[in-house]
mmCIF file of C-alpha atoms and ligand atoms in Angstrom:
data_model
loop_
_atom_site.group_PDB
_atom_site.id
_atom_site.type_symbol
_atom_site.label_atom_id
_atom_site.label_comp_id
_atom_site.label_asym_id
_atom_site.label_seq_id
_atom_site.Cartn_x
_atom_site.Cartn_y
_atom_site.Cartn_z
ATOM 1 C CA MET J 1 22.234 12.489 5.481
ATOM 2 C CA GLN J 2 23.522 8.356 6.269
ATOM 3 C CA LYS J 3 20.599 6.098 4.922
ATOM 4 C CA LYS J 4 20.350 2.385 4.718
ATOM 5 C CA ILE J 5 18.336 -0.046 2.759
ATOM 6 C CA THR J 6 18.096 -3.522 4.756
ATOM 7 C CA ILE J 7 16.463 -7.077 3.490
ATOM 8 C CA ASP J 8 14.298 -9.305 5.560
ATOM 9 C CA TYR J 9 14.812 -13.013 4.392
ATOM 10 C CA GLN J 10 13.719 -16.061 6.751
ATOM 11 C CA GLU J 11 15.859 -19.200 6.371
ATOM 12 C CA TYR J 12 14.873 -23.126 7.010
ATOM 13 C CA ASN J 13 15.088 -26.247 6.116
ATOM 14 C CA TYR J 14 13.627 -28.396 3.794
ATOM 15 C CA ASP J 15 12.471 -31.335 6.727
ATOM 16 C CA SER J 16 11.283 -28.646 8.768
ATOM 17 C CA ILE J 17 8.533 -27.627 5.910
ATOM 18 C CA THR J 18 4.547 -28.115 6.866
ATOM 19 C CA ASP J 19 2.797 -26.473 4.207
ATOM 20 C CA LEU J 20 2.164 -29.289 1.502
ATOM 21 C CA ASP J 21 1.409 -26.758 -1.126
ATOM 22 C CA LEU J 22 4.697 -25.453 -0.414
ATOM 23 C CA LYS J 23 6.632 -28.624 -0.429
ATOM 24 C CA GLU J 24 4.596 -30.049 -3.412
ATOM 25 C CA LEU J 25 6.012 -26.843 -5.077
ATOM 26 C CA ILE J 26 9.336 -27.582 -4.392
ATOM 27 C CA ASP J 27 9.477 -31.144 -5.003
ATOM 28 C CA ALA J 28 7.396 -30.169 -8.606
ATOM 29 C CA THR J 29 10.643 -27.419 -9.063
ATOM 30 C CA ILE J 30 13.440 -30.184 -8.201
ATOM 31 C CA GLN J 31 12.219 -32.501 -10.497
ATOM 32 C CA PHE J 32 11.954 -29.999 -13.294
ATOM 33 C CA ALA J 33 15.726 -29.349 -13.009
ATOM 34 C CA ASP J 34 16.526 -32.416 -14.919
ATOM 35 C CA ASN J 35 14.743 -30.862 -17.894
ATOM 36 C CA ALA J 36 17.219 -28.195 -17.950
ATOM 37 C CA TYR J 37 19.483 -28.205 -21.637
ATOM 38 C CA ALA J 38 22.730 -26.739 -20.221
ATOM 39 C CA PRO J 39 25.323 -29.295 -21.895
ATOM 40 C CA TYR J 40 27.881 -26.323 -21.606
ATOM 41 C CA SER J 41 27.764 -25.239 -17.895
ATOM 42 C CA LYS J 42 26.482 -28.870 -16.583
ATOM 43 C CA PHE J 43 24.573 -25.957 -14.187
ATOM 44 C CA HIS J 44 21.064 -27.747 -14.061
ATOM 45 C CA VAL J 45 18.497 -24.782 -12.846
ATOM 46 C CA GLY J 46 14.842 -25.472 -12.062
ATOM 47 C CA ALA J 47 11.965 -22.745 -11.744
ATOM 48 C CA GLY J 48 8.611 -23.801 -10.125
ATOM 49 C CA LEU J 49 5.656 -21.012 -9.845
ATOM 50 C CA ARG J 50 2.160 -21.134 -8.419
ATOM 51 C CA LEU J 51 -0.644 -19.446 -9.892
ATOM 52 C CA ASN J 52 -3.447 -17.716 -7.806
ATOM 53 C CA THR J 53 -5.401 -20.246 -9.651
ATOM 54 C CA GLY J 54 -3.271 -23.136 -7.798
ATOM 55 C CA LYS J 55 -1.602 -24.182 -10.904
ATOM 56 C CA ILE J 56 2.226 -24.652 -10.669
ATOM 57 C CA VAL J 57 3.920 -23.624 -13.974
ATOM 58 C CA LYS J 58 7.826 -24.813 -14.141
ATOM 59 C CA GLY J 59 10.634 -24.331 -16.267
ATOM 60 C CA ALA J 60 14.544 -24.698 -16.619
ATOM 61 C CA ASN J 61 17.370 -23.414 -18.046
ATOM 62 C CA MET J 62 18.293 -23.483 -21.803
ATOM 63 C CA GLU J 63 21.779 -22.948 -23.204
ATOM 64 C CA ASN J 64 23.103 -22.301 -26.388
ATOM 65 C CA ALA J 65 26.511 -23.190 -28.144
ATOM 66 C CA SER J 66 26.731 -18.910 -29.113
ATOM 67 C CA TYR J 67 26.416 -19.014 -25.233
ATOM 68 C CA PRO J 68 24.824 -15.333 -24.475
ATOM 69 C CA VAL J 69 21.794 -16.839 -26.346
ATOM 70 C CA SER J 70 21.227 -19.226 -23.460
ATOM 71 C CA ILE J 71 18.667 -18.284 -21.178
ATOM 72 C CA CYS J 72 17.699 -18.579 -17.075
ATOM 73 C CA ALA J 73 15.392 -21.172 -15.824
ATOM 74 C CA GLU J 74 13.674 -18.343 -13.953
ATOM 75 C CA ARG J 75 13.171 -15.753 -17.204
ATOM 76 C CA ASN J 76 12.325 -18.961 -18.924
ATOM 77 C CA LEU J 77 9.357 -20.072 -16.881
ATOM 78 C CA LEU J 78 8.448 -16.067 -16.757
ATOM 79 C CA SER J 79 7.963 -15.856 -20.365
ATOM 80 C CA HIS J 80 5.771 -18.619 -20.632
ATOM 81 C CA THR J 81 3.753 -17.636 -17.567
ATOM 82 C CA VAL J 82 3.203 -14.116 -18.745
ATOM 83 C CA SER J 83 2.025 -15.159 -22.419
ATOM 84 C CA ASN J 84 0.163 -18.365 -21.381
ATOM 85 C CA TYR J 85 -1.799 -16.785 -18.276
ATOM 86 C CA PRO J 86 -1.451 -13.148 -18.890
ATOM 87 C CA ASN J 87 -4.215 -12.622 -16.435
ATOM 88 C CA GLN J 88 -3.187 -14.612 -13.709
ATOM 89 C CA LYS J 89 -0.879 -13.662 -11.220
ATOM 90 C CA ILE J 90 2.449 -15.404 -9.811
ATOM 91 C CA THR J 91 2.154 -15.740 -5.976
ATOM 92 C CA MET J 92 5.726 -17.782 -5.320
ATOM 93 C CA LEU J 93 8.582 -18.722 -7.188
ATOM 94 C CA VAL J 94 11.058 -21.652 -6.345
ATOM 95 C CA VAL J 95 14.410 -22.015 -7.540
ATOM 96 C CA TYR J 96 16.597 -24.810 -7.241
ATOM 97 C CA VAL J 97 20.209 -25.994 -8.688
ATOM 98 C CA ASP J 98 21.389 -29.629 -8.963
ATOM 99 C CA LYS J 99 24.439 -29.321 -7.874
ATOM 100 C CA ASP J 100 25.942 -30.057 -3.965
ATOM 101 C CA LEU J 101 26.324 -25.769 -3.165
ATOM 102 C CA LYS J 102 26.320 -24.975 0.778
ATOM 103 C CA VAL J 103 23.658 -22.141 -0.025
ATOM 104 C CA PRO J 104 20.678 -21.572 -1.809
ATOM 105 C CA VAL J 105 21.896 -20.184 -5.787
ATOM 106 C CA PRO J 106 20.158 -16.695 -6.062
ATOM 107 C CA PRO J 107 18.256 -15.439 -9.075
ATOM 108 C CA CYS J 108 21.106 -13.193 -11.429
ATOM 109 C CA GLY J 109 20.882 -9.591 -12.200
ATOM 110 C CA LEU J 110 18.770 -9.824 -15.026
ATOM 111 C CA CYS J 111 16.678 -12.462 -13.927
ATOM 112 C CA ARG J 112 15.905 -10.008 -10.752
ATOM 113 C CA GLN J 113 15.151 -7.253 -13.369
ATOM 114 C CA THR J 114 12.316 -9.486 -14.828
ATOM 115 C CA LEU J 115 11.062 -10.913 -11.662
ATOM 116 C CA VAL J 116 10.986 -6.805 -10.396
ATOM 117 C CA GLU J 117 8.696 -5.852 -13.678
ATOM 118 C CA VAL J 118 6.413 -8.827 -13.529
ATOM 119 C CA GLU J 119 5.860 -7.740 -9.759
ATOM 120 C CA ILE J 120 4.946 -4.619 -10.854
ATOM 121 C CA ARG J 121 2.714 -5.432 -13.344
ATOM 122 C CA GLN J 122 0.772 -8.203 -11.748
ATOM 123 C CA ASN J 123 0.673 -5.812 -8.464
ATOM 124 C CA HIS J 124 1.479 -8.132 -6.133
ATOM 125 C CA PRO J 125 4.376 -9.365 -4.782
ATOM 126 C CA ILE J 126 6.020 -12.663 -5.886
ATOM 127 C CA GLN J 127 7.352 -14.736 -2.822
ATOM 128 C CA LEU J 128 10.836 -16.289 -3.610
ATOM 129 C CA ILE J 129 11.832 -19.553 -2.387
ATOM 130 C CA MET J 130 15.288 -20.473 -3.181
ATOM 131 C CA VAL J 131 16.341 -23.982 -2.220
ATOM 132 C CA ALA J 132 19.636 -25.790 -2.097
ATOM 133 C CA LYS J 133 20.774 -29.501 -2.725
ATOM 134 C CA ASN J 134 21.259 -29.913 0.829
ATOM 135 C CA GLY J 135 17.982 -28.902 1.923
ATOM 136 C CA THR J 136 18.605 -25.315 3.141
ATOM 137 C CA ILE J 137 16.080 -23.110 1.901
ATOM 138 C CA ILE J 138 15.855 -19.064 2.237
ATOM 139 C CA THR J 139 12.678 -17.029 1.806
ATOM 140 C CA LEU J 140 12.276 -13.499 0.289
ATOM 141 C CA LYS J 141 8.970 -12.220 0.805
ATOM 142 C CA SER J 142 8.942 -10.342 -2.781
ATOM 143 C CA CYS J 143 11.171 -10.382 -5.494
ATOM 144 C CA LYS J 144 11.919 -6.448 -4.915
ATOM 145 C CA ASP J 145 13.759 -6.919 -1.893
ATOM 146 C CA LEU J 146 16.308 -8.460 -4.260
ATOM 147 C CA LEU J 147 16.679 -5.773 -6.579
ATOM 148 C CA PRO J 148 16.614 -2.525 -3.797
ATOM 149 C CA TRP J 149 16.372 0.847 -5.552
ATOM 150 C CA SER J 150 15.993 -0.866 -8.902
ATOM 151 C CA PHE J 151 15.128 0.903 -12.797
ATOM 152 C CA ASP J 152 11.715 0.587 -13.307
ATOM 153 C CA GLY J 153 8.969 1.836 -16.157
ATOM 154 C CA SER J 154 7.625 4.890 -13.555
ATOM 155 C CA PHE J 155 11.118 6.802 -14.685
ATOM 156 C CA LEU J 156 9.813 6.444 -18.189
ATOM 157 C CA ASP J 157 6.667 8.445 -17.874
HETATM 158 N N1 THU E 201 21.046 -19.790 -14.496
HETATM 159 C C1 THU E 201 19.883 -19.954 -14.115
HETATM 160 O O1 THU E 201 19.000 -20.420 -14.869
HETATM 161 N N2 THU E 201 19.383 -19.268 -12.996
HETATM 162 C C2 THU E 201 20.047 -18.545 -12.243
HETATM 163 O O2 THU E 201 19.655 -17.548 -11.500
HETATM 164 C C3 THU E 201 21.367 -18.371 -12.234
HETATM 165 C C4 THU E 201 22.102 -19.022 -13.801
HETATM 166 C C5 THU E 201 21.441 -20.416 -15.537
HETATM 167 C C6 THU E 201 22.447 -19.790 -16.473
HETATM 168 C C7 THU E 201 23.270 -20.935 -17.176
HETATM 169 O O3 THU E 201 22.341 -21.806 -18.283
HETATM 170 C C8 THU E 201 23.947 -21.611 -16.192
HETATM 171 O O4 THU E 201 23.039 -21.438 -15.015
HETATM 172 C C9 THU E 201 25.269 -21.010 -15.802
HETATM 173 O O5 THU E 201 25.169 -19.728 -15.777
#
């Protein structure tokens, strides 16, 4: 039997945003990309999220001369958030790359796996908002949509 997985996503432009809370989170994330430590790739990534309390938490990528030691902005932010706010839920997460690209940059495979783990743990979807420097924005309602058919802890029970 032939089966298919489909993904829903939205695409719009920064200029059309009317939700001021979303704009605030995006603006904070864009600014935070300046805090990236990326002397090797020069690829400055900012990640920002909102907790259910309304608080904004930010992170950036941090590289290392031993390249594999580097960590992406998303996982840096998630590690910080999960350990500092263990009882709060992440409602949305923004990713921004400070580079002139035509399309927004999606999280890498390791970050997708981490995002799905956090979603399952908090039993609440995380809306993902990927923002390009030219203003193009792509949004997914849940990070699970980025990693269909994922491996998770249920297989280990
Ligand atoms: N990077 C991120 O921080 N997030 C992504 O979604 C993609 C890649 C970082 C890792 C590394 O510091 C640099 O970007 C180039 O791969």
